[in-house]
PDB file of C-alpha atoms in Angstrom:
ATOM      1  CA  MET A   1      -0.034  -0.002   0.011  1.00 38.00           C
ATOM      2  CA  ARG A   2       1.236   3.512  -0.705  1.00 38.00           C
ATOM      3  CA  CYS A   3       0.435   6.734   1.102  1.00 36.00           C
ATOM      4  CA  CYS A   4       2.080  10.089   1.500  1.00 34.00           C
ATOM      5  CA  GLY A   5       5.132   8.995  -0.376  1.00 34.00           C
ATOM      6  CA  LEU A   6       5.515   5.888   1.796  1.00 33.00           C
ATOM      7  CA  GLU A   7       5.068   2.274   0.934  1.00 38.00           C
ATOM      8  CA  TRP A   8       4.610  -0.836   2.913  1.00 32.00           C
ATOM      9  CA  ARG A   9       3.285  -4.422   2.603  1.00 37.00           C
ATOM     10  CA  THR A  10      -0.144  -5.400   4.021  1.00 36.00           C
ATOM     11  CA  THR A  11      -0.546  -8.749   5.375  1.00 38.00           C
ATOM     12  CA  SER A  12      -1.187 -11.172   2.432  1.00 41.00           C
ATOM     13  CA  PRO A  13      -2.653 -14.668   2.126  1.00 44.00           C
ATOM     14  CA  PRO A  14      -0.507 -17.659   1.527  1.00 49.00           C
ATOM     15  CA  ARG A  15       1.093 -17.547  -1.827  1.00 55.00           C
ATOM     16  CA  ARG A  16      -0.279 -19.872  -4.439  1.00 57.00           C
ATOM     17  CA  LYS A  17       2.203 -21.787  -6.699  1.00 56.00           C
ATOM     18  CA  ILE A  18       2.046 -20.815 -10.459  1.00 57.00           C
ATOM     19  CA  THR A  19       2.641 -23.545 -12.742  1.00 52.00           C
ATOM     20  CA  ALA A  20       5.649 -23.171 -14.744  1.00 46.00           C
ATOM     21  CA  THR A  21       4.898 -23.639 -18.447  1.00 46.00           C
ATOM     22  CA  TRP A  22       8.291 -23.321 -20.166  1.00 42.00           C
ATOM     23  CA  GLY A  23       8.704 -26.477 -22.088  1.00 45.00           C
ATOM     24  CA  GLU A  24       5.585 -28.102 -20.861  1.00 47.00           C
ATOM     25  CA  HIS A  25       3.309 -26.860 -23.503  1.00 51.00           C
ATOM     26  CA  PRO A  26       2.005 -29.445 -25.815  1.00 49.00           C
ATOM     27  CA  LEU A  27       4.001 -27.942 -28.818  1.00 49.00           C
ATOM     28  CA  PHE A  28       7.133 -29.130 -26.834  1.00 47.00           C
ATOM     29  CA  LEU A  29       5.791 -32.312 -25.028  1.00 43.00           C
ATOM     30  CA  ALA A  30       7.501 -34.723 -27.513  1.00 38.00           C
ATOM     31  CA  ARG A  31      10.912 -33.554 -26.009  1.00 35.00           C
ATOM     32  CA  SER A  32      12.400 -34.282 -22.753  1.00 32.00           C
ATOM     33  CA  ARG A  33      10.970 -32.475 -19.804  1.00 34.00           C
ATOM     34  CA  ARG A  34      13.978 -32.729 -17.688  1.00 29.00           C
ATOM     35  CA  GLN A  35      14.321 -29.382 -15.747  1.00 29.00           C
ATOM     36  CA  THR A  36      17.221 -27.649 -14.068  1.00 30.00           C
ATOM     37  CA  GLU A  37      17.283 -24.194 -12.403  1.00 32.00           C
ATOM     38  CA  PHE A  38      19.146 -21.120 -13.643  1.00 30.00           C
ATOM     39  CA  GLY A  39      19.254 -17.408 -12.630  1.00 33.00           C
ATOM     40  CA  ARG A  40      18.128 -14.442 -14.634  1.00 36.00           C
ATOM     41  CA  GLU A  41      18.647 -10.823 -13.565  1.00 34.00           C
ATOM     42  CA  VAL A  42      15.516  -8.478 -13.939  1.00 33.00           C
ATOM     43  CA  MET A  43      15.926  -4.858 -12.957  1.00 35.00           C
ATOM     44  CA  GLY A  44      18.994  -5.798 -10.939  1.00 35.00           C
ATOM     45  CA  VAL A  45      17.166  -8.694  -9.081  1.00 34.00           C
ATOM     46  CA  ALA A  46      18.292 -12.246  -9.454  1.00 34.00           C
ATOM     47  CA  VAL A  47      15.440 -14.376 -10.286  1.00 33.00           C
ATOM     48  CA  SER A  48      15.300 -18.189 -10.104  1.00 34.00           C
ATOM     49  CA  MET A  49      13.081 -20.022 -12.717  1.00 36.00           C
ATOM     50  CA  PRO A  50      12.818 -23.251 -14.403  1.00 37.00           C
ATOM     51  CA  ARG A  51      14.808 -24.123 -17.471  1.00 40.00           C
ATOM     52  CA  SER A  52      13.761 -27.003 -19.561  1.00 37.00           C
ATOM     53  CA  ALA A  53      15.238 -28.989 -22.452  1.00 37.00           C
ATOM     54  CA  ALA A  54      12.792 -26.989 -24.559  1.00 41.00           C
ATOM     55  CA  ASP A  55      15.227 -24.147 -24.355  1.00 42.00           C
ATOM     56  CA  ASP A  56      17.280 -26.164 -26.828  1.00 44.00           C
ATOM     57  CA  ILE A  57      14.528 -26.740 -29.197  1.00 53.00           C
ATOM     58  CA  PRO A  58      14.865 -24.471 -32.423  1.00 67.00           C
ATOM     59  CA  VAL A  59      11.294 -23.184 -32.163  1.00 73.00           C
ATOM     60  CA  ALA A  60      11.544 -22.131 -28.536  1.00 76.00           C
ATOM     61  CA  VAL A  61      14.887 -20.341 -29.289  1.00 81.00           C
ATOM     62  CA  LEU A  62      13.523 -18.617 -32.297  1.00 81.00           C
ATOM     63  CA  LEU A  63      10.324 -17.334 -30.255  1.00 86.00           C
ATOM     64  CA  ARG A  64      12.405 -16.252 -27.391  1.00 88.00           C
ATOM     65  CA  THR A  65      14.749 -14.375 -29.822  1.00 88.00           C
ATOM     66  CA  LEU A  66      11.696 -12.699 -31.358  1.00 89.00           C
ATOM     67  CA  LEU A  67      10.459 -11.638 -28.064  1.00 93.00           C
ATOM     68  CA  ASP A  68      14.105 -10.170 -27.285  1.00 93.00           C
ATOM     69  CA  ARG A  69      13.825  -8.231 -30.517  1.00 92.00           C
ATOM     70  CA  VAL A  70      10.247  -6.905 -29.498  1.00 93.00           C
ATOM     71  CA  SER A  71      11.723  -5.815 -26.172  1.00 93.00           C
ATOM     72  CA  GLY A  72      14.618  -4.035 -28.069  1.00 93.00           C
ATOM     73  CA  ASP A  73      12.235  -2.177 -30.353  1.00 94.00           C
ATOM     74  CA  ILE A  74      10.136  -0.881 -27.466  1.00 95.00           C
ATOM     75  CA  PRO A  75      11.974   1.341 -25.111  1.00 94.00           C
ATOM     76  CA  GLY A  76      11.248   0.626 -21.477  1.00 95.00           C
ATOM     77  CA  THR A  77      10.075  -3.028 -21.932  1.00 96.00           C
ATOM     78  CA  LEU A  78      10.508  -5.003 -18.636  1.00 96.00           C
ATOM     79  CA  GLY A  79       9.343  -8.220 -20.177  1.00 96.00           C
ATOM     80  CA  ALA A  80       7.240 -10.072 -22.878  1.00 96.00           C
ATOM     81  CA  ALA A  81       5.300 -13.161 -23.281  1.00 95.00           C
ATOM     82  CA  ILE A  82       3.485 -15.433 -25.891  1.00 93.00           C
ATOM     83  CA  SER A  83       0.391 -17.055 -24.419  1.00 93.00           C
ATOM     84  CA  VAL A  84      -1.649 -19.658 -26.306  1.00 89.00           C
ATOM     85  CA  ALA A  85      -4.996 -21.434 -25.912  1.00 86.00           C
ATOM     86  CA  ARG A  86      -5.266 -24.663 -27.896  1.00 77.00           C
ATOM     87  CA  HIS A  87      -8.701 -26.143 -28.954  1.00 71.00           C
ATOM     88  CA  GLY A  88     -10.584 -24.975 -26.029  1.00 74.00           C
ATOM     89  CA  GLU A  89      -7.873 -25.568 -23.326  1.00 83.00           C
ATOM     90  CA  PRO A  90      -7.038 -22.935 -20.784  1.00 88.00           C
ATOM     91  CA  LEU A  91      -4.763 -20.028 -21.828  1.00 90.00           C
ATOM     92  CA  THR A  92      -1.110 -20.787 -20.939  1.00 90.00           C
ATOM     93  CA  VAL A  93       2.203 -19.017 -21.108  1.00 91.00           C
ATOM     94  CA  LEU A  94       4.323 -20.584 -23.782  1.00 89.00           C
ATOM     95  CA  VAL A  95       7.346 -18.453 -23.907  1.00 90.00           C
ATOM     96  CA  ALA A  96       8.251 -15.377 -21.697  1.00 93.00           C
ATOM     97  CA  THR A  97      11.110 -13.189 -21.158  1.00 94.00           C
ATOM     98  CA  GLY A  98      12.105 -10.614 -18.444  1.00 94.00           C
ATOM     99  CA  ILE A  99       9.434  -9.946 -15.906  1.00 95.00           C
ATOM    100  CA  GLY A 100       6.893 -11.455 -18.298  1.00 95.00           C
ATOM    101  CA  ASP A 101       7.782 -14.886 -17.079  1.00 92.00           C
ATOM    102  CA  ARG A 102       6.015 -13.994 -13.770  1.00 95.00           C
ATOM    103  CA  LEU A 103       3.446 -11.360 -14.670  1.00 96.00           C
ATOM    104  CA  ALA A 104       1.975 -13.285 -17.594  1.00 95.00           C
ATOM    105  CA  PRO A 105       1.114 -16.601 -15.686  1.00 94.00           C
ATOM    106  CA  ALA A 106       0.002 -14.586 -12.796  1.00 95.00           C
ATOM    107  CA  GLN A 107      -2.597 -13.004 -14.938  1.00 96.00           C
ATOM    108  CA  THR A 108      -3.675 -16.397 -16.611  1.00 93.00           C
ATOM    109  CA  GLN A 109      -3.637 -18.411 -13.382  1.00 92.00           C
ATOM    110  CA  LEU A 110      -4.542 -16.010 -10.493  1.00 93.00           C
ATOM    111  CA  PHE A 111      -5.614 -12.586 -10.923  1.00 96.00           C
ATOM    112  CA  GLY A 112      -6.822 -11.931 -14.558  1.00 96.00           C
ATOM    113  CA  GLY A 113      -5.346  -8.998 -16.553  1.00 97.00           C
ATOM    114  CA  PRO A 114      -4.846  -7.703 -20.053  1.00 97.00           C
ATOM    115  CA  VAL A 115      -3.543 -11.003 -21.546  1.00 96.00           C
ATOM    116  CA  PRO A 116      -6.598 -13.077 -20.540  1.00 95.00           C
ATOM    117  CA  GLU A 117      -8.803 -10.115 -21.451  1.00 94.00           C
ATOM    118  CA  ALA A 118      -7.392  -9.972 -24.918  1.00 92.00           C
ATOM    119  CA  ALA A 119      -7.667 -13.729 -25.403  1.00 90.00           C
ATOM    120  CA  ALA A 120     -11.490 -13.639 -24.318  1.00 88.00           C
ATOM    121  CA  THR A 121     -12.497 -10.475 -26.411  1.00 85.00           C
ATOM    122  CA  GLY A 122     -10.369 -11.031 -29.382  1.00 82.00           C
ATOM    123  CA  ASP A 123      -9.502  -7.272 -29.089  1.00 85.00           C
ATOM    124  CA  PRO A 124      -6.099  -5.616 -28.374  1.00 90.00           C
ATOM    125  CA  THR A 125      -6.084  -4.689 -24.612  1.00 93.00           C
ATOM    126  CA  LEU A 126      -4.102  -1.693 -23.313  1.00 95.00           C
ATOM    127  CA  THR A 127      -3.614  -0.262 -19.866  1.00 96.00           C
ATOM    128  CA  ASP A 128      -1.504   2.548 -18.733  1.00 95.00           C
ATOM    129  CA  ASP A 129      -1.302   1.357 -15.197  1.00 96.00           C
ATOM    130  CA  VAL A 130      -1.885  -2.474 -14.924  1.00 97.00           C
ATOM    131  CA  PHE A 131      -1.997  -2.432 -11.093  1.00 97.00           C
ATOM    132  CA  THR A 132      -4.573   0.203 -10.687  1.00 96.00           C
ATOM    133  CA  ASP A 133      -6.920  -0.697 -13.740  1.00 96.00           C
ATOM    134  CA  SER A 134     -10.496  -1.348 -12.423  1.00 95.00           C
ATOM    135  CA  ARG A 135     -11.129  -3.981 -15.138  1.00 96.00           C
ATOM    136  CA  TRP A 136      -9.050  -6.647 -13.109  1.00 96.00           C
ATOM    137  CA  PRO A 137      -9.443  -5.714  -9.473  1.00 96.00           C
ATOM    138  CA  LYS A 138      -7.472  -8.765  -8.279  1.00 96.00           C
ATOM    139  CA  LEU A 139      -4.323  -7.699 -10.037  1.00 97.00           C
ATOM    140  CA  THR A 140      -2.938  -5.032  -7.653  1.00 96.00           C
ATOM    141  CA  LEU A 141       0.511  -4.123  -6.529  1.00 96.00           C
ATOM    142  CA  ASP A 142      -0.019  -5.702  -3.137  1.00 96.00           C
ATOM    143  CA  SER A 143      -1.251  -8.989  -4.741  1.00 96.00           C
ATOM    144  CA  ILE A 144       1.578  -9.443  -7.210  1.00 96.00           C
ATOM    145  CA  THR A 145       4.158  -8.425  -4.359  1.00 96.00           C
ATOM    146  CA  GLY A 146       2.459 -10.910  -2.138  1.00 95.00           C
ATOM    147  CA  GLN A 147       2.966 -13.659  -4.725  1.00 94.00           C
ATOM    148  CA  PHE A 148       6.539 -12.649  -5.624  1.00 95.00           C
ATOM    149  CA  PRO A 149       8.091 -10.694  -2.692  1.00 95.00           C
ATOM    150  CA  GLN A 150      11.512 -11.308  -4.055  1.00 95.00           C
ATOM    151  CA  LEU A 151      10.661  -8.990  -6.846  1.00 94.00           C
ATOM    152  CA  THR A 152       9.220  -6.159  -4.776  1.00 94.00           C
ATOM    153  CA  SER A 153      11.552  -3.420  -6.120  1.00 94.00           C
ATOM    154  CA  THR A 154      10.818  -4.606  -9.802  1.00 94.00           C
ATOM    155  CA  TRP A 155       6.891  -4.492  -9.396  1.00 96.00           C
ATOM    156  CA  ARG A 156       7.194  -0.728  -8.460  1.00 95.00           C
ATOM    157  CA  HIS A 157       8.620   0.027 -11.960  1.00 96.00           C
ATOM    158  CA  VAL A 158       5.633  -1.693 -13.782  1.00 97.00           C
ATOM    159  CA  ARG A 159       3.309   0.589 -15.558  1.00 96.00           C
ATOM    160  CA  GLY A 160       1.674  -0.193 -18.881  1.00 96.00           C
ATOM    161  CA  VAL A 161       0.929  -3.576 -20.581  1.00 97.00           C
ATOM    162  CA  ALA A 162      -0.121  -4.052 -24.220  1.00 96.00           C
ATOM    163  CA  ALA A 163      -1.751  -7.354 -25.270  1.00 96.00           C
ATOM    164  CA  LEU A 164      -2.401  -8.202 -28.816  1.00 93.00           C
ATOM    165  CA  PRO A 165      -4.532 -11.297 -29.525  1.00 90.00           C
ATOM    166  CA  SER A 166      -4.275 -13.530 -32.811  1.00 85.00           C
ATOM    167  CA  TYR A 167      -4.625 -17.021 -33.895  1.00 78.00           C
ATOM    168  CA  TYR A 168      -2.572 -19.762 -35.572  1.00 69.00           C
ATOM    169  CA  ASP A 169      -5.360 -22.166 -36.610  1.00 64.00           C
ATOM    170  CA  GLU A 170      -9.051 -22.550 -36.585  1.00 63.00           C
ATOM    171  CA  ASP A 171      -9.441 -23.264 -32.870  1.00 69.00           C
ATOM    172  CA  SER A 172      -6.218 -21.995 -31.326  1.00 74.00           C
ATOM    173  CA  ALA A 173      -5.480 -18.453 -30.170  1.00 81.00           C
ATOM    174  CA  LEU A 174      -2.456 -16.709 -28.996  1.00 87.00           C
ATOM    175  CA  VAL A 175      -1.752 -13.456 -27.263  1.00 94.00           C
ATOM    176  CA  LEU A 176       1.453 -11.452 -27.560  1.00 95.00           C
ATOM    177  CA  SER A 177       2.121  -9.144 -24.700  1.00 96.00           C
ATOM    178  CA  VAL A 178       4.680  -6.682 -23.373  1.00 97.00           C
ATOM    179  CA  THR A 179       5.092  -5.130 -19.943  1.00 97.00           C
ATOM    180  CA  LEU A 180       6.461  -1.574 -19.648  1.00 97.00           C
ATOM    181  CA  ASP A 181       7.954   0.843 -17.249  1.00 95.00           C
ATOM    182  CA  HIS A 182       5.876   3.658 -18.761  1.00 95.00           C
ATOM    183  CA  SER A 183       2.318   4.143 -20.257  1.00 91.00           C
ATOM    184  CA  GLY A 184       3.210   4.282 -24.056  1.00 84.00           C
ATOM    185  CA  THR A 185       1.128   1.351 -24.784  1.00 86.00           C
ATOM    186  CA  SER A 186      -0.097   2.521 -28.290  1.00 89.00           C
ATOM    187  CA  GLU A 187       3.307   2.477 -29.787  1.00 91.00           C
ATOM    188  CA  ALA A 188       4.047  -0.916 -28.096  1.00 94.00           C
ATOM    189  CA  LEU A 189       0.939  -2.295 -29.857  1.00 92.00           C
ATOM    190  CA  ARG A 190       2.179  -1.062 -33.254  1.00 90.00           C
ATOM    191  CA  VAL A 191       5.513  -2.956 -32.710  1.00 92.00           C
ATOM    192  CA  LEU A 192       3.662  -6.120 -31.676  1.00 92.00           C
ATOM    193  CA  THR A 193       1.651  -5.977 -34.821  1.00 88.00           C
ATOM    194  CA  ARG A 194       4.733  -5.926 -36.871  1.00 87.00           C
ATOM    195  CA  TYR A 195       5.988  -9.012 -35.332  1.00 88.00           C
ATOM    196  CA  GLU A 196       2.656 -10.769 -35.181  1.00 85.00           C
ATOM    197  CA  ALA A 197       2.896 -12.608 -38.578  1.00 79.00           C
ATOM    198  CA  ILE A 198       6.300 -14.177 -38.105  1.00 82.00           C
ATOM    199  CA  MET A 199       5.411 -15.546 -34.552  1.00 84.00           C
ATOM    200  CA  VAL A 200       2.183 -16.925 -35.862  1.00 80.00           C
ATOM    201  CA  ALA A 201       3.941 -18.654 -38.770  1.00 76.00           C
ATOM    202  CA  THR A 202       6.391 -20.263 -36.528  1.00 78.00           C
ATOM    203  CA  LEU A 203       3.610 -21.685 -34.380  1.00 77.00           C
ATOM    204  CA  VAL A 204       1.531 -22.663 -37.357  1.00 71.00           C
ATOM    205  CA  VAL A 205       4.292 -24.792 -38.906  1.00 68.00           C
ATOM    206  CA  THR A 206       5.425 -26.169 -35.402  1.00 68.00           C
ATOM    207  CA  GLU A 207       1.926 -27.189 -34.364  1.00 63.00           C
ATOM    208  CA  ALA A 208       0.830 -28.674 -37.694  1.00 57.00           C
ATOM    209  CA  HIS A 209       4.104 -30.633 -38.345  1.00 55.00           C
ATOM    210  CA  GLY A 210       3.961 -32.049 -34.727  1.00 56.00           C
ATOM    211  CA  ALA A 211       0.325 -32.833 -35.044  1.00 52.00           C
ATOM    212  CA  ALA A 212      -0.043 -34.934 -38.288  1.00 52.00           C
ATOM    213  CA  GLY A 213       2.862 -34.180 -40.706  1.00 54.00           C
ATOM    214  CA  SER A 214       2.870 -32.360 -44.010  1.00 60.00           C
ATOM    215  CA  GLU A 215      -0.897 -33.050 -44.979  1.00 63.00           C
ATOM    216  CA  GLN A 216      -2.189 -31.455 -41.728  1.00 62.00           C
ATOM    217  CA  MET A 217       0.319 -28.608 -42.069  1.00 62.00           C
ATOM    218  CA  MET A 218      -0.891 -27.866 -45.457  1.00 68.00           C
ATOM    219  CA  ALA A 219      -4.611 -27.832 -44.151  1.00 68.00           C
ATOM    220  CA  VAL A 220      -3.605 -25.371 -41.440  1.00 68.00           C
ATOM    221  CA  LEU A 221      -1.682 -23.121 -43.819  1.00 68.00           C
ATOM    222  CA  ARG A 222      -4.549 -23.336 -46.262  1.00 73.00           C
ATOM    223  CA  SER A 223      -6.972 -22.076 -43.494  1.00 75.00           C
ATOM    224  CA  ARG A 224      -4.652 -19.297 -42.464  1.00 75.00           C
ATOM    225  CA  ALA A 225      -4.198 -18.023 -45.920  1.00 77.00           C
ATOM    226  CA  ALA A 226      -8.104 -17.873 -46.442  1.00 81.00           C
ATOM    227  CA  ILE A 227      -8.644 -16.030 -43.259  1.00 82.00           C
ATOM    228  CA  GLU A 228      -5.815 -13.554 -44.054  1.00 82.00           C
ATOM    229  CA  GLN A 229      -7.415 -12.964 -47.480  1.00 84.00           C
ATOM    230  CA  ALA A 230     -10.876 -12.203 -45.920  1.00 86.00           C
ATOM    231  CA  LYS A 231      -9.167  -9.892 -43.404  1.00 86.00           C
ATOM    232  CA  GLY A 232      -7.688  -8.012 -46.432  1.00 85.00           C
ATOM    233  CA  VAL A 233     -11.167  -7.802 -47.987  1.00 86.00           C
ATOM    234  CA  ILE A 234     -12.558  -6.267 -44.735  1.00 88.00           C
ATOM    235  CA  VAL A 235      -9.603  -3.912 -44.254  1.00 87.00           C
ATOM    236  CA  SER A 236     -10.275  -2.594 -47.749  1.00 85.00           C
ATOM    237  CA  ILE A 237     -14.023  -2.191 -47.439  1.00 85.00           C
ATOM    238  CA  ARG A 238     -14.141  -0.922 -43.846  1.00 84.00           C
ATOM    239  CA  ARG A 239     -10.992   0.978 -43.956  1.00 85.00           C
ATOM    240  CA  CYS A 240      -9.966  -0.436 -40.648  1.00 84.00           C
ATOM    241  CA  GLY A 241      -6.936  -2.223 -39.246  1.00 81.00           C
ATOM    242  CA  PRO A 242      -6.183  -6.044 -39.307  1.00 80.00           C
ATOM    243  CA  GLU A 243      -7.017  -6.402 -35.678  1.00 76.00           C
ATOM    244  CA  GLU A 244     -10.663  -4.964 -36.234  1.00 82.00           C
ATOM    245  CA  ALA A 245     -10.986  -7.111 -39.401  1.00 84.00           C
ATOM    246  CA  TRP A 246     -10.035 -10.132 -37.408  1.00 80.00           C
ATOM    247  CA  ALA A 247     -12.443  -9.264 -34.596  1.00 81.00           C
ATOM    248  CA  THR A 248     -15.208  -8.899 -37.200  1.00 86.00           C
ATOM    249  CA  LEU A 249     -14.593 -12.313 -38.666  1.00 87.00           C
ATOM    250  CA  ARG A 250     -14.541 -13.820 -35.130  1.00 82.00           C
ATOM    251  CA  ARG A 251     -17.841 -12.229 -33.944  1.00 85.00           C
ATOM    252  CA  ALA A 252     -19.523 -13.155 -37.170  1.00 88.00           C
ATOM    253  CA  SER A 253     -18.363 -16.744 -36.967  1.00 86.00           C
ATOM    254  CA  GLN A 254     -19.973 -16.845 -33.471  1.00 84.00           C
ATOM    255  CA  GLU A 255     -23.100 -15.205 -34.138  1.00 89.00           C
ATOM    256  CA  PHE A 256     -23.795 -17.467 -37.320  1.00 90.00           C
ATOM    257  CA  ASN A 257     -22.160 -20.527 -35.614  1.00 90.00           C
ATOM    258  CA  VAL A 258     -19.904 -21.388 -38.585  1.00 89.00           C
ATOM    259  CA  LYS A 259     -16.206 -21.982 -38.795  1.00 86.00           C
ATOM    260  CA  ILE A 260     -14.085 -18.945 -39.376  1.00 84.00           C
ATOM    261  CA  ARG A 261     -12.227 -20.573 -42.272  1.00 84.00           C
ATOM    262  CA  ASP A 262     -15.593 -21.454 -44.070  1.00 87.00           C
ATOM    263  CA  LEU A 263     -16.835 -17.948 -43.439  1.00 88.00           C
ATOM    264  CA  ALA A 264     -13.572 -16.438 -44.856  1.00 87.00           C
ATOM    265  CA  VAL A 265     -13.702 -18.619 -48.020  1.00 87.00           C
ATOM    266  CA  ALA A 266     -17.363 -17.785 -48.481  1.00 89.00           C
ATOM    267  CA  LEU A 267     -16.761 -14.024 -48.087  1.00 89.00           C
ATOM    268  CA  VAL A 268     -14.027 -14.041 -50.707  1.00 87.00           C
ATOM    269  CA  GLU A 269     -16.024 -16.144 -53.144  1.00 86.00           C
ATOM    270  CA  HIS A 270     -19.185 -14.020 -52.595  1.00 86.00           C
ATOM    271  CA  LEU A 271     -17.063 -10.910 -53.591  1.00 84.00           C
ATOM    272  CA  SER A 272     -15.277 -12.598 -56.550  1.00 80.00           C
ATOM    273  CA  HIS A 273     -18.316 -14.608 -57.810  1.00 77.00           C
ATOM    274  CA  THR A 274     -15.996 -17.606 -58.390  1.00 76.00           C
ATOM    275  CA  PRO A 275     -14.763 -20.465 -56.392  1.00 74.00           C
ATOM    276  CA  GLN A 276     -11.272 -20.101 -54.702  1.00 67.00           C
ATOM    277  CA  SER A 277      -8.571 -21.707 -56.704  1.00 64.00           C
ATOM    278  CA  THR A 278      -6.360 -24.213 -54.789  1.00 60.00           C
ATOM    279  CA  PRO A 279      -3.003 -25.519 -55.889  1.00 57.00           C
ATOM    280  CA  GLU A 280      -2.808 -29.239 -56.420  1.00 58.00           C
ATOM    281  CA  GLY A 281      -2.109 -31.192 -53.294  1.00 56.00           C
ATOM    282  CA  ILE A 282      -3.573 -28.463 -50.948  1.00 61.00           C
ATOM    283  CA  PRO A 283      -6.779 -29.255 -49.209  1.00 66.00           C
ATOM    284  CA  VAL A 284      -9.775 -27.418 -50.657  1.00 75.00           C
ATOM    285  CA  ILE A 285     -12.078 -25.580 -48.186  1.00 79.00           C
ATOM    286  CA  VAL A 286     -15.612 -25.753 -49.317  1.00 81.00           C
ATOM    287  CA  PRO A 287     -17.908 -23.520 -47.359  1.00 86.00           C
ATOM    288  CA  THR A 288     -21.080 -24.821 -45.840  1.00 88.00           C
ATOM    289  CA  PRO A 289     -24.483 -23.343 -47.024  1.00 90.00           C
ATOM    290  CA  GLU A 290     -24.717 -21.633 -43.519  1.00 92.00           C
ATOM    291  CA  ALA A 291     -21.333 -20.069 -44.083  1.00 89.00           C
ATOM    292  CA  ARG A 292     -22.272 -18.808 -47.459  1.00 90.00           C
ATOM    293  CA  HIS A 293     -25.493 -17.284 -45.875  1.00 91.00           C
ATOM    294  CA  ALA A 294     -23.393 -15.624 -43.242  1.00 90.00           C
ATOM    295  CA  ALA A 295     -21.089 -14.269 -45.785  1.00 89.00           C
ATOM    296  CA  GLU A 296     -23.999 -12.694 -47.750  1.00 90.00           C
ATOM    297  CA  ARG A 297     -25.276 -11.253 -44.563  1.00 90.00           C
ATOM    298  CA  LEU A 298     -21.965  -9.895 -43.576  1.00 89.00           C
ATOM    299  CA  TRP A 299     -21.410  -8.206 -47.090  1.00 87.00           C
ATOM    300  CA  THR A 300     -24.801  -6.647 -46.913  1.00 87.00           C
ATOM    301  CA  ALA A 301     -23.983  -5.024 -43.624  1.00 86.00           C
ATOM    302  CA  PHE A 302     -20.650  -3.825 -45.138  1.00 84.00           C
ATOM    303  CA  THR A 303     -22.102  -2.293 -48.094  1.00 81.00           C
ATOM    304  CA  THR A 304     -25.304  -0.713 -46.456  1.00 80.00           C
ATOM    305  CA  PRO A 305     -24.958   2.859 -45.655  1.00 74.00           C
ATOM    306  CA  GLY A 306     -24.495   3.151 -41.927  1.00 65.00           C
ATOM    307  CA  GLY A 307     -23.931  -0.435 -41.647  1.00 59.00           C
TER     308      GLY A 307
END
């Protein structure tokens, strides 16, 4: 608690253990799960955290390198994270750097916050002061300090958080997030958007290849391409950003109870009046009648004045 320039800790309930997710996500389960401990310094504080064999896996190394580059492109970044939700499973932290390896799982498992908020709504979530934001009353300076008292001095530097939701197949979502020592979250969101495509592509190939080889990978990539094409149509017609285009597709698929990929293909075909061409060997997406009806309704809404 803070008052009159002084700060002290109030009595807190016993700390709950946050599950370490590094290397334990299904993307990495085929590898060894033997863990050792290593130290990392955050804001001058030595932090002990689990290190798994996944740190030697190229995809994990690549994702962590990308997060480091994101941090380098956003001045004042204290940490970053990639969180994923696969096929209806709970949101978990896949890879994190800096203070993100504590704050991101604290949000997904304990207190709520911008990361689970972005995953739930499908919209970018920004906050200028994460510990005083009324949208997640359980996530406060006192609660996070009570959970990680060894980082007390670090938490005092935390201010803004930017969380960008995306997806990497029909039923799997991800959230890219950064934690800042300032409130400049709009610029942080622009940087996250620049890195979104390459992070998603890495997860798409890894997930599909690990699941069922090249055939499944082609199906996932075809679905992703169809959705990106539909997003481009919406961006052009609505003069909006890609995040809003994705949110529009997501909401429409839920409202009409159709798969996003079917709706995406149906929308593009409705606009072009011709079936989508697919290279030989690539799975063909044939929209259902319900998806075609939804696409027609969506297009009518786009082209109706005031719609």
